[in-house]
Short mmCIF file of C-alpha atoms and ligand atoms in Angstrom, two decimals:
data_model
loop_
_atom_site.label_atom_id
_atom_site.label_comp_id
_atom_site.label_asym_id
_atom_site.label_seq_id
_atom_site.Cartn_x
_atom_site.Cartn_y
_atom_site.Cartn_z
CA MET A 1 81.77 124.45 63.46
CA ARG A 2 79.55 125.03 66.49
CA PHE A 3 80.97 125.13 70.03
CA ASP A 4 79.33 124.62 73.40
CA THR A 5 81.55 127.38 74.80
CA VAL A 6 84.06 129.87 73.47
CA ILE A 7 86.52 131.69 75.73
CA ARG A 8 87.22 134.95 73.96
CA ASN A 9 89.67 137.85 74.00
CA GLY A 10 92.05 136.38 76.56
CA THR A 11 95.79 135.90 76.57
CA VAL A 12 96.44 132.18 76.23
CA VAL A 13 99.39 131.03 78.33
CA THR A 14 100.86 127.54 78.05
CA ALA A 15 104.22 126.26 79.26
CA THR A 16 105.73 127.31 75.95
CA ASP A 17 103.62 130.09 74.39
CA THR A 18 101.78 133.31 75.12
CA TYR A 19 99.37 134.74 72.54
CA ALA A 20 96.03 136.49 72.13
CA GLY A 21 93.43 133.94 71.08
CA ASP A 22 90.03 132.28 71.48
CA ILE A 23 89.37 128.73 72.62
CA GLY A 24 86.44 126.68 71.32
CA ILE A 25 85.09 123.82 73.43
CA THR A 26 82.83 120.95 72.32
CA ASN A 27 81.74 118.01 74.50
CA GLY A 28 84.29 118.83 77.17
CA THR A 29 87.24 118.94 74.77
CA ILE A 30 89.14 121.81 73.20
CA THR A 31 88.20 121.65 69.53
CA ALA A 32 89.59 124.93 68.21
CA MET A 33 92.16 127.55 69.09
CA ALA A 34 92.37 130.56 66.83
CA GLN A 35 93.08 134.26 66.82
CA SER A 36 89.33 134.77 66.68
CA LEU A 37 86.38 132.35 66.59
CA PRO A 38 83.00 133.54 65.21
CA ALA A 39 80.65 134.92 67.89
CA GLU A 40 77.55 133.18 66.51
CA ALA A 41 79.22 129.76 66.71
CA ALA A 42 79.04 129.48 70.51
CA GLY A 43 76.35 128.35 72.92
CA LYS A 44 78.08 130.23 75.73
CA SER A 45 80.74 132.93 75.54
CA ILE A 46 83.18 133.74 78.31
CA ASP A 47 84.83 137.12 77.91
CA ALA A 48 88.43 136.84 79.09
CA ALA A 49 89.57 140.35 78.12
CA GLY A 50 92.45 141.37 80.38
CA MET A 51 92.74 137.80 81.68
CA LEU A 52 95.26 135.01 81.29
CA VAL A 53 93.75 131.77 79.99
CA MET A 54 95.73 128.83 81.33
CA PRO A 55 95.40 125.04 81.69
CA GLY A 56 93.73 123.94 84.92
CA GLY A 57 96.16 123.28 87.75
CA ILE A 58 97.20 119.74 88.66
CA ASP A 59 97.98 119.09 92.32
CA VAL A 60 99.87 115.80 92.50
CA HIS A 61 100.11 115.64 96.31
CA THR A 62 96.97 115.72 98.44
CA HIS A 63 95.64 113.71 101.38
CA LEU A 64 91.84 113.86 101.46
CA ASP A 65 89.90 111.80 103.99
CA MET A 66 93.17 110.30 105.22
CA PRO A 67 93.48 108.54 108.58
CA PHE A 68 96.57 109.78 110.43
CA GLY A 69 97.66 110.08 114.04
CA GLY A 70 94.35 108.85 115.49
CA THR A 71 92.20 111.18 113.42
CA THR A 72 91.28 111.84 109.78
CA SER A 73 92.23 114.76 107.55
CA ALA A 74 89.47 117.35 107.71
CA ASP A 75 88.66 117.66 103.99
CA ASP A 76 87.00 114.77 102.25
CA PHE A 77 86.82 114.39 98.48
CA GLN A 78 83.86 116.77 98.32
CA SER A 79 85.06 119.70 100.40
CA GLY A 80 88.68 119.27 99.30
CA THR A 81 87.99 119.19 95.57
CA ILE A 82 85.62 122.17 95.80
CA ALA A 83 88.32 124.17 97.61
CA ALA A 84 90.81 123.06 94.95
CA ALA A 85 88.46 124.27 92.21
CA TYR A 86 88.17 127.73 93.79
CA GLY A 87 91.94 127.93 93.54
CA GLY A 88 92.16 126.90 89.88
CA THR A 89 93.09 123.25 90.38
CA THR A 90 91.09 120.92 88.12
CA THR A 91 92.92 117.63 88.70
CA LEU A 92 94.45 116.10 91.78
CA ILE A 93 96.37 112.97 92.57
CA ASP A 94 95.72 111.67 96.08
CA PHE A 95 97.36 108.78 97.96
CA ALA A 96 95.73 105.39 98.56
CA ILE A 97 97.42 103.89 101.62
CA GLN A 98 98.14 100.18 101.86
CA GLN A 99 97.73 99.06 105.48
CA LYS A 100 100.20 96.40 106.55
CA GLY A 101 99.02 92.97 105.41
CA GLN A 102 96.72 94.42 102.77
CA SER A 103 96.98 94.01 99.05
CA LEU A 104 97.64 97.13 96.99
CA ARG A 105 94.27 96.57 95.36
CA GLN A 106 92.50 96.86 98.70
CA ALA A 107 94.10 100.25 99.19
CA PHE A 108 93.10 101.38 95.70
CA ASP A 109 89.51 100.13 96.16
CA THR A 110 89.20 101.90 99.50
CA TRP A 111 90.26 105.25 98.07
CA MET A 112 88.12 104.82 94.95
CA LYS A 113 85.12 104.51 97.28
CA LYS A 114 86.15 107.62 99.21
CA ALA A 115 86.19 109.70 96.01
CA ASP A 116 83.14 108.20 94.31
CA GLN A 117 80.12 110.56 94.09
CA LYS A 118 82.07 113.22 95.95
CA ALA A 119 84.90 114.58 93.82
CA ALA A 120 84.05 117.79 91.99
CA ILE A 121 87.20 117.68 89.82
CA ASP A 122 89.03 114.83 88.11
CA TYR A 123 91.28 112.69 90.26
CA ALA A 124 93.80 109.88 90.24
CA PHE A 125 95.76 107.94 92.84
CA HIS A 126 99.29 107.09 93.81
CA CYS A 127 99.57 104.01 96.03
CA ILE A 128 101.51 104.22 99.31
CA ILE A 129 103.31 100.91 99.86
CA THR A 130 103.99 99.90 103.46
CA ASP A 131 104.30 96.14 103.04
CA LEU A 132 105.92 94.68 99.92
CA GLY A 133 105.71 90.90 99.69
CA ASP A 134 105.98 88.91 96.47
CA ALA A 135 102.25 89.26 95.83
CA GLN A 136 102.35 93.03 96.16
CA MET A 137 105.41 93.14 93.89
CA GLU A 138 103.30 91.51 91.17
CA GLU A 139 100.41 93.84 91.93
CA MET A 140 102.58 96.86 91.15
CA GLY A 141 102.53 95.87 87.49
CA ALA A 142 98.77 95.30 87.54
CA LEU A 143 98.14 98.68 89.14
CA VAL A 144 100.30 100.50 86.58
CA GLY A 145 98.11 98.82 83.95
CA GLU A 146 95.02 100.20 85.67
CA GLY A 147 96.30 103.75 85.75
CA VAL A 148 97.90 103.87 89.18
CA SER A 149 101.37 104.42 87.78
CA SER A 150 103.16 105.90 90.80
CA PHE A 151 103.91 104.66 94.31
CA LYS A 152 104.93 106.52 97.44
CA LEU A 153 107.42 105.11 99.90
CA PHE A 154 108.39 106.53 103.28
CA MET A 155 111.93 106.73 104.64
CA ALA A 156 110.42 108.31 107.80
CA TYR A 157 107.79 107.35 110.43
CA PRO A 158 109.40 104.12 111.74
CA GLY A 159 106.86 101.53 112.86
CA LEU A 160 104.10 103.21 110.90
CA LEU A 161 104.89 103.89 107.27
CA MET A 162 108.66 103.58 106.97
CA VAL A 163 110.16 100.88 104.76
CA ASP A 164 113.78 99.74 104.71
CA ASP A 165 116.32 100.18 101.92
CA ALA A 166 115.85 96.64 100.61
CA THR A 167 112.12 97.28 100.19
CA ILE A 168 112.81 100.60 98.50
CA PHE A 169 115.26 98.94 96.13
CA ARG A 170 112.83 96.14 95.30
CA ALA A 171 110.00 98.59 94.69
CA MET A 172 112.21 100.75 92.49
CA SER A 173 113.35 97.74 90.46
CA GLN A 174 109.74 96.73 89.94
CA ALA A 175 108.76 100.30 89.03
CA ALA A 176 111.53 100.37 86.43
CA LYS A 177 110.19 97.12 84.95
CA TYR A 178 106.54 98.23 84.73
CA GLY A 179 106.76 101.96 84.04
CA GLY A 180 106.01 103.12 87.55
CA LEU A 181 107.40 106.22 89.24
CA ILE A 182 108.49 106.05 92.89
CA CYS A 183 107.59 109.13 94.95
CA MET A 184 109.81 109.35 98.00
CA HIS A 185 109.24 110.90 101.41
CA ALA A 186 112.92 111.47 102.08
CA GLU A 187 113.85 111.91 105.73
CA ASN A 188 116.07 109.61 107.78
CA GLY A 189 113.36 108.28 110.09
CA GLY A 190 115.69 106.22 112.28
CA ALA A 191 117.96 109.12 113.19
CA ILE A 192 115.00 111.46 113.66
CA ASP A 193 113.37 108.97 116.03
CA VAL A 194 116.46 108.99 118.26
CA ILE A 195 116.57 112.79 118.29
CA VAL A 196 112.84 112.95 119.10
CA ARG A 197 113.15 110.54 122.04
CA ARG A 198 116.09 112.53 123.35
CA ALA A 199 114.04 115.75 123.17
CA LEU A 200 111.07 114.18 124.96
CA GLY A 201 113.45 112.88 127.65
CA GLU A 202 114.59 116.46 128.18
CA GLY A 203 110.99 117.60 128.62
CA LYS A 204 110.83 119.36 125.24
CA ARG A 205 107.19 118.85 124.30
CA ALA A 206 106.07 122.07 122.56
CA PRO A 207 105.17 122.14 118.83
CA LYS A 208 108.42 123.83 117.81
CA TYR A 209 110.36 120.68 118.78
CA HIS A 210 108.69 118.93 115.88
CA ALA A 211 110.78 121.16 113.61
CA LEU A 212 113.88 121.17 115.77
CA THR A 213 114.09 117.37 115.87
CA ARG A 214 114.01 116.93 112.07
CA PRO A 215 117.26 118.46 110.79
CA THR A 216 117.87 119.37 107.16
CA THR A 217 120.72 116.84 107.12
CA ALA A 218 118.20 114.06 107.75
CA GLU A 219 116.30 115.16 104.65
CA ALA A 220 119.45 115.58 102.56
CA GLU A 221 120.84 112.18 103.57
CA ALA A 222 117.60 110.41 102.67
CA THR A 223 117.28 112.33 99.41
CA GLY A 224 120.79 111.28 98.40
CA ARG A 225 120.12 107.68 99.44
CA ALA A 226 116.85 107.56 97.51
CA ILE A 227 118.61 108.83 94.40
CA ALA A 228 121.44 106.30 94.82
CA LEU A 229 118.99 103.42 95.23
CA ALA A 230 117.08 104.59 92.15
CA GLU A 231 120.30 104.80 90.15
CA MET A 232 121.18 101.22 91.13
CA ALA A 233 117.68 100.04 90.21
CA GLY A 234 117.71 101.92 86.91
CA ALA A 235 114.54 103.72 87.97
CA PRO A 236 113.35 107.32 87.97
CA VAL A 237 112.64 108.89 91.36
CA TYR A 238 110.48 111.82 92.43
CA ILE A 239 111.24 113.46 95.78
CA VAL A 240 108.08 114.80 97.41
CA HIS A 241 107.73 117.95 99.52
CA LEU A 242 111.39 118.98 99.33
CA SER A 243 111.92 121.67 101.96
CA CYS A 244 115.56 122.73 102.18
CA ASN A 245 118.70 123.66 100.30
CA ASP A 246 120.66 120.62 101.53
CA ALA A 247 118.22 118.23 99.85
CA LEU A 248 117.98 120.49 96.80
CA GLU A 249 121.74 120.12 96.34
CA ARG A 250 121.40 116.34 96.23
CA VAL A 251 118.78 116.63 93.46
CA ARG A 252 120.88 119.16 91.55
CA GLU A 253 123.94 116.87 91.63
CA ALA A 254 121.88 113.94 90.36
CA ARG A 255 120.32 115.95 87.55
CA ASP A 256 123.72 117.34 86.56
CA ARG A 257 124.77 113.72 86.09
CA GLY A 258 121.77 113.19 83.83
CA LEU A 259 119.80 110.96 86.20
CA PRO A 260 115.99 110.94 86.01
CA ALA A 261 115.64 112.52 89.46
CA TYR A 262 112.78 114.95 90.01
CA ALA A 263 111.45 116.90 92.96
CA GLU A 264 108.55 119.04 94.06
CA THR A 265 108.27 121.69 96.72
CA CYS A 266 105.15 123.23 98.27
CA PRO A 267 104.02 126.81 98.98
CA GLN A 268 104.55 126.42 102.75
CA TYR A 269 108.30 126.00 102.20
CA LEU A 270 108.37 129.03 99.89
CA PHE A 271 106.38 131.41 102.11
CA LEU A 272 106.75 130.21 105.72
CA SER A 273 109.75 129.55 107.93
CA LEU A 274 110.87 128.22 111.31
CA GLU A 275 109.82 131.51 112.92
CA GLN A 276 106.19 130.38 112.57
CA MET A 277 106.90 127.75 115.21
CA ASP A 278 107.32 130.52 117.80
CA ALA A 279 103.64 131.50 117.50
CA PRO A 280 102.12 132.06 120.96
CA GLY A 281 100.90 129.19 123.12
CA PHE A 282 100.18 126.05 121.16
CA GLU A 283 99.71 127.85 117.82
CA GLY A 284 102.94 126.49 116.39
CA ALA A 285 100.92 123.26 115.97
CA LYS A 286 99.29 124.85 112.92
CA TYR A 287 102.65 124.42 111.17
CA VAL A 288 103.42 120.89 112.26
CA PHE A 289 103.98 118.90 109.09
CA THR A 290 106.89 116.90 107.69
CA PRO A 291 109.42 117.84 106.55
CA PRO A 292 109.11 120.82 108.89
CA LEU A 293 109.56 124.52 108.21
CA ARG A 294 113.15 125.62 107.78
CA GLU A 295 115.22 128.74 108.41
CA LYS A 296 114.09 131.56 106.15
CA TRP A 297 117.17 131.58 103.87
CA HIS A 298 116.12 128.24 102.38
CA GLN A 299 113.12 129.91 100.73
CA GLU A 300 115.15 131.82 98.15
CA LYS A 301 117.14 128.67 97.33
CA LEU A 302 113.88 126.85 96.61
CA TRP A 303 112.64 129.70 94.41
CA GLN A 304 115.90 129.47 92.47
CA GLY A 305 115.42 125.72 92.21
CA LEU A 306 112.01 126.32 90.64
CA ALA A 307 113.37 128.91 88.23
CA HIS A 308 116.30 126.71 87.12
CA ASP A 309 114.44 123.39 86.90
CA THR A 310 116.16 121.67 89.81
CA LEU A 311 112.57 121.50 91.08
CA GLN A 312 109.97 120.57 88.48
CA VAL A 313 106.64 120.76 90.32
CA VAL A 314 104.79 122.72 92.99
CA SER A 315 102.19 120.62 94.82
CA THR A 316 100.48 121.35 98.14
CA ASP A 317 100.78 118.24 100.35
CA HIS A 318 97.31 119.33 101.47
CA CYS A 319 96.66 117.38 104.67
CA PRO A 320 94.37 119.52 106.83
CA PHE A 321 93.70 119.02 110.52
CA CYS A 322 91.63 121.50 112.51
CA TYR A 323 93.49 123.40 115.20
CA LYS A 324 90.70 122.75 117.68
CA GLU A 325 90.27 119.08 118.52
CA GLN A 326 92.67 117.66 115.92
CA LYS A 327 95.99 119.53 116.33
CA GLU A 328 95.09 119.71 120.03
CA LEU A 329 95.57 115.94 120.30
CA GLY A 330 99.23 116.85 120.77
CA LYS A 331 98.72 119.59 123.34
CA ASP A 332 101.16 118.00 125.78
CA ASP A 333 103.42 116.16 123.34
CA PHE A 334 104.44 117.39 119.88
CA THR A 335 104.77 113.80 118.60
CA LYS A 336 100.98 113.41 118.97
CA ILE A 337 100.12 116.44 116.81
CA PRO A 338 98.69 115.11 113.54
CA ASN A 339 101.19 116.01 110.81
CA GLY A 340 99.91 118.09 107.93
CA GLY A 341 98.69 121.48 106.81
CA PRO A 342 95.95 122.89 104.56
CA GLY A 343 96.94 124.41 101.22
CA ILE A 344 94.92 122.98 98.32
CA GLU A 345 93.13 126.28 97.63
CA HIS A 346 95.92 128.81 97.27
CA ARG A 347 98.71 127.10 95.32
CA LEU A 348 98.21 129.02 92.08
CA SER A 349 97.72 132.44 93.67
CA LEU A 350 100.72 132.05 95.98
CA LEU A 351 103.04 130.78 93.27
CA TYR A 352 101.95 133.45 90.78
CA THR A 353 102.50 136.14 93.41
CA GLY A 354 105.94 135.01 94.53
CA GLY A 355 107.10 133.61 91.21
CA VAL A 356 105.77 135.88 88.47
CA HIS A 357 105.07 139.14 90.34
CA GLY A 358 108.18 138.44 92.41
CA GLY A 359 110.20 138.58 89.16
CA ARG A 360 111.59 135.06 89.59
CA PHE A 361 110.09 133.38 86.51
CA SER A 362 107.69 133.86 83.59
CA PRO A 363 103.98 133.02 83.41
CA ASN A 364 104.99 130.12 81.11
CA ARG A 365 107.26 128.66 83.77
CA PHE A 366 104.39 129.10 86.24
CA VAL A 367 102.13 126.99 83.99
CA GLN A 368 104.90 124.41 83.62
CA LEU A 369 105.22 124.09 87.42
CA VAL A 370 101.53 123.89 88.34
CA ALA A 371 100.12 121.98 85.37
CA THR A 372 102.33 120.81 82.51
CA ALA A 373 105.20 119.13 84.35
CA PRO A 374 102.80 117.39 86.77
CA ALA A 375 100.80 116.08 83.79
CA LYS A 376 103.88 114.85 81.97
CA LEU A 377 105.56 113.21 84.95
CA PHE A 378 102.41 111.48 86.11
CA GLY A 379 101.05 110.19 82.80
CA LEU A 380 98.24 112.66 82.16
CA PHE A 381 99.70 114.64 79.26
CA PRO A 382 98.41 115.81 76.76
CA ARG A 383 94.89 115.10 77.97
CA LYS A 384 95.64 117.34 80.95
CA GLY A 385 98.24 120.00 81.66
CA THR A 386 98.04 122.09 78.51
CA LEU A 387 95.66 123.96 76.22
CA ALA A 388 95.66 122.23 72.85
CA VAL A 389 93.12 120.90 70.38
CA GLY A 390 92.16 117.46 71.68
CA SER A 391 92.96 118.19 75.32
CA ASP A 392 90.30 118.20 78.03
CA ALA A 393 88.85 121.68 78.40
CA ASP A 394 90.19 122.19 81.93
CA VAL A 395 90.75 125.91 81.87
CA VAL A 396 91.49 128.69 84.34
CA VAL A 397 90.60 132.25 83.43
CA PHE A 398 93.02 134.05 85.72
CA ASP A 399 93.15 137.72 86.63
CA PRO A 400 96.86 138.44 87.12
CA ASN A 401 96.15 141.76 88.82
CA GLN A 402 93.37 140.99 91.26
CA GLU A 403 94.52 141.09 94.86
CA GLN A 404 93.18 139.04 97.75
CA THR A 405 94.10 138.47 101.37
CA ILE A 406 94.18 134.81 102.36
CA SER A 407 92.14 134.07 105.46
CA ALA A 408 90.37 131.20 107.18
CA ALA A 409 87.36 133.53 107.34
CA THR A 410 86.96 133.38 103.56
CA HIS A 411 88.61 130.16 102.40
CA HIS A 412 86.66 127.06 101.40
CA MET A 413 88.77 124.33 102.97
CA ARG A 414 87.03 122.58 105.90
CA VAL A 415 89.59 123.66 108.44
CA ASP A 416 89.54 126.34 111.12
CA TYR A 417 92.79 128.15 110.30
CA SER A 418 94.96 129.11 107.36
CA MET A 419 98.71 128.54 107.21
CA PHE A 420 98.85 131.65 105.03
CA GLU A 421 96.57 133.89 107.11
CA GLY A 422 97.00 137.55 106.16
CA ILE A 423 99.25 136.96 103.15
CA ARG A 424 98.24 139.25 100.29
CA VAL A 425 98.27 137.53 96.88
CA LYS A 426 98.06 139.10 93.43
CA GLY A 427 96.61 136.80 90.80
CA VAL A 428 93.26 135.06 91.37
CA PRO A 429 91.19 132.63 89.26
CA GLN A 430 87.99 134.23 87.90
CA SER A 431 86.40 131.29 86.12
CA VAL A 432 87.36 127.64 86.21
CA LEU A 433 86.21 125.00 83.73
CA SER A 434 86.42 121.24 84.21
CA ARG A 435 86.01 119.27 80.95
CA GLY A 436 84.19 122.25 79.47
CA LYS A 437 81.73 122.79 82.34
CA THR A 438 82.08 126.00 84.35
CA ILE A 439 82.65 125.02 87.96
CA VAL A 440 83.70 128.38 89.42
CA GLU A 441 82.26 131.66 88.22
CA GLY A 442 82.00 135.08 89.86
CA GLY A 443 83.61 133.84 93.06
CA ARG A 444 81.07 131.01 93.46
CA PHE A 445 81.34 127.25 93.05
CA VAL A 446 78.75 126.28 90.41
CA GLY A 447 79.96 122.72 89.74
CA LYS A 448 78.63 119.47 91.17
CA ALA A 449 80.07 117.12 93.74
CA GLY A 450 80.46 113.75 92.04
CA SER A 451 81.14 115.14 88.59
CA GLY A 452 84.88 114.46 88.87
CA GLU A 453 86.09 111.37 87.02
CA PHE A 454 88.79 108.87 87.92
CA LEU A 455 91.75 109.21 85.55
CA ARG A 456 93.67 106.13 84.45
CA ARG A 457 97.17 107.45 84.05
CA GLN A 458 99.78 106.29 81.52
CA PRO A 459 103.03 104.70 82.68
CA TYR A 460 105.95 107.00 83.42
CA SER A 461 107.67 108.21 80.24
CA GLY A 462 109.83 111.13 81.34
CA ILE A 463 109.09 114.80 81.02
O1 LIG B 501 103.05 116.26 107.39
C1 LIG B 501 102.70 115.78 106.33
N1 LIG B 501 103.40 116.06 105.25
N2 LIG B 501 101.60 115.00 106.29
C2 LIG B 501 101.16 114.27 105.18
C3 LIG B 501 101.89 112.97 105.01
C4 LIG B 501 103.14 113.14 104.22
O2 LIG B 501 104.20 112.78 104.69
O3 LIG B 501 103.10 113.60 103.08
ZN1 LIG B 502 105.43 112.67 102.93
ZN1 LIG B 503 101.99 114.24 101.80
#
């Protein structure tokens, strides 16, 4: 058999196995995995001696080219997917937002246009539902059939994105019927709104009040409510960007009862804390996102949650706004700071550093968290999320010992600061392949904008 590419001499790491082996790739697909493949059988050879060879990362929570707070997130589908590729992510799932009064299809079409000819890695969409009439209820089934098999609902941002419990329950019932998965932004938006108004009335306008007006109890209450509504609807539920121990406890209780409740966290909640909000001047605005940063002790609880499978996924919630001109929109009022932070590029390196080098879990668990569980939960497995004969050749050749200091001066995201500035990581992608084509090599992007394909995902079928 002849291969377009063979990756040789590496240590193959999947969610379940670790072994020395070669990988043969033909027409973008893995066609052989063996202890050794013949040298003469390959068009191109990649020597992975000393490297880990892992499935490409899947980031199931990004916001590229997203209008928010009177501006638009700074990375579009070109710059954002290139930055993702540098970091070893080869698939992302972004959010198509339904404006009030729109059909779900209009939202999907709008985001398909945003990604077309721009994405450098493969992509899919969740649909954010803000307005659920009878017509949109029917559309949920149609969208699942077209590969948009998950929907995000907001329990926060009243007047903008928030939906009430009846809407959540209806959406969950419909998701259960059609094989959809509801992704939930779980914060009690009504209570938070009251606390925010109170703070503004007391003249508290600095960025740190964004965090101080969104208590962990508001997240825990909404998490518990989302799970209860899902249980009543007979539906699975996936809690997005879980930030604190209180909410983690709600997920743990549900899972202990055998409910299909899942949750993700993000590197910002594992590496950063409330102290960041005390940065000088207006700089706390760099860390204004929701849920907000928490007291430092929550971090270790989240790491434990990842190790013990209370949390199944690490995503980024990449939603970048430049400090100059965009974050500054809220210079005099924290409620006007666009919510979101940049992170698409460093998810793998950060998680490998804190998780594997930090002695908290194995390289296999790392692969499970960044690739395999996301693929399974969101209907991409086994095409994506593992290294197996028949899977897409989305591969990361990863040096577990290379060190790097994260900085806005060297990152590739189109944003003028890094949330992780100065953090030293150990574990960096060397080469990245997307469907068999090398897209990152020798620290350079060598792929092509527009070569990413839309992925029609399967309905939810568990993990
Ligand atoms: O602050 C955040 N997280 N911005 C993005 C929107 C969301 O809620 O995920
Ligand atoms: Zn959210
Ligand atoms: Zn988000």
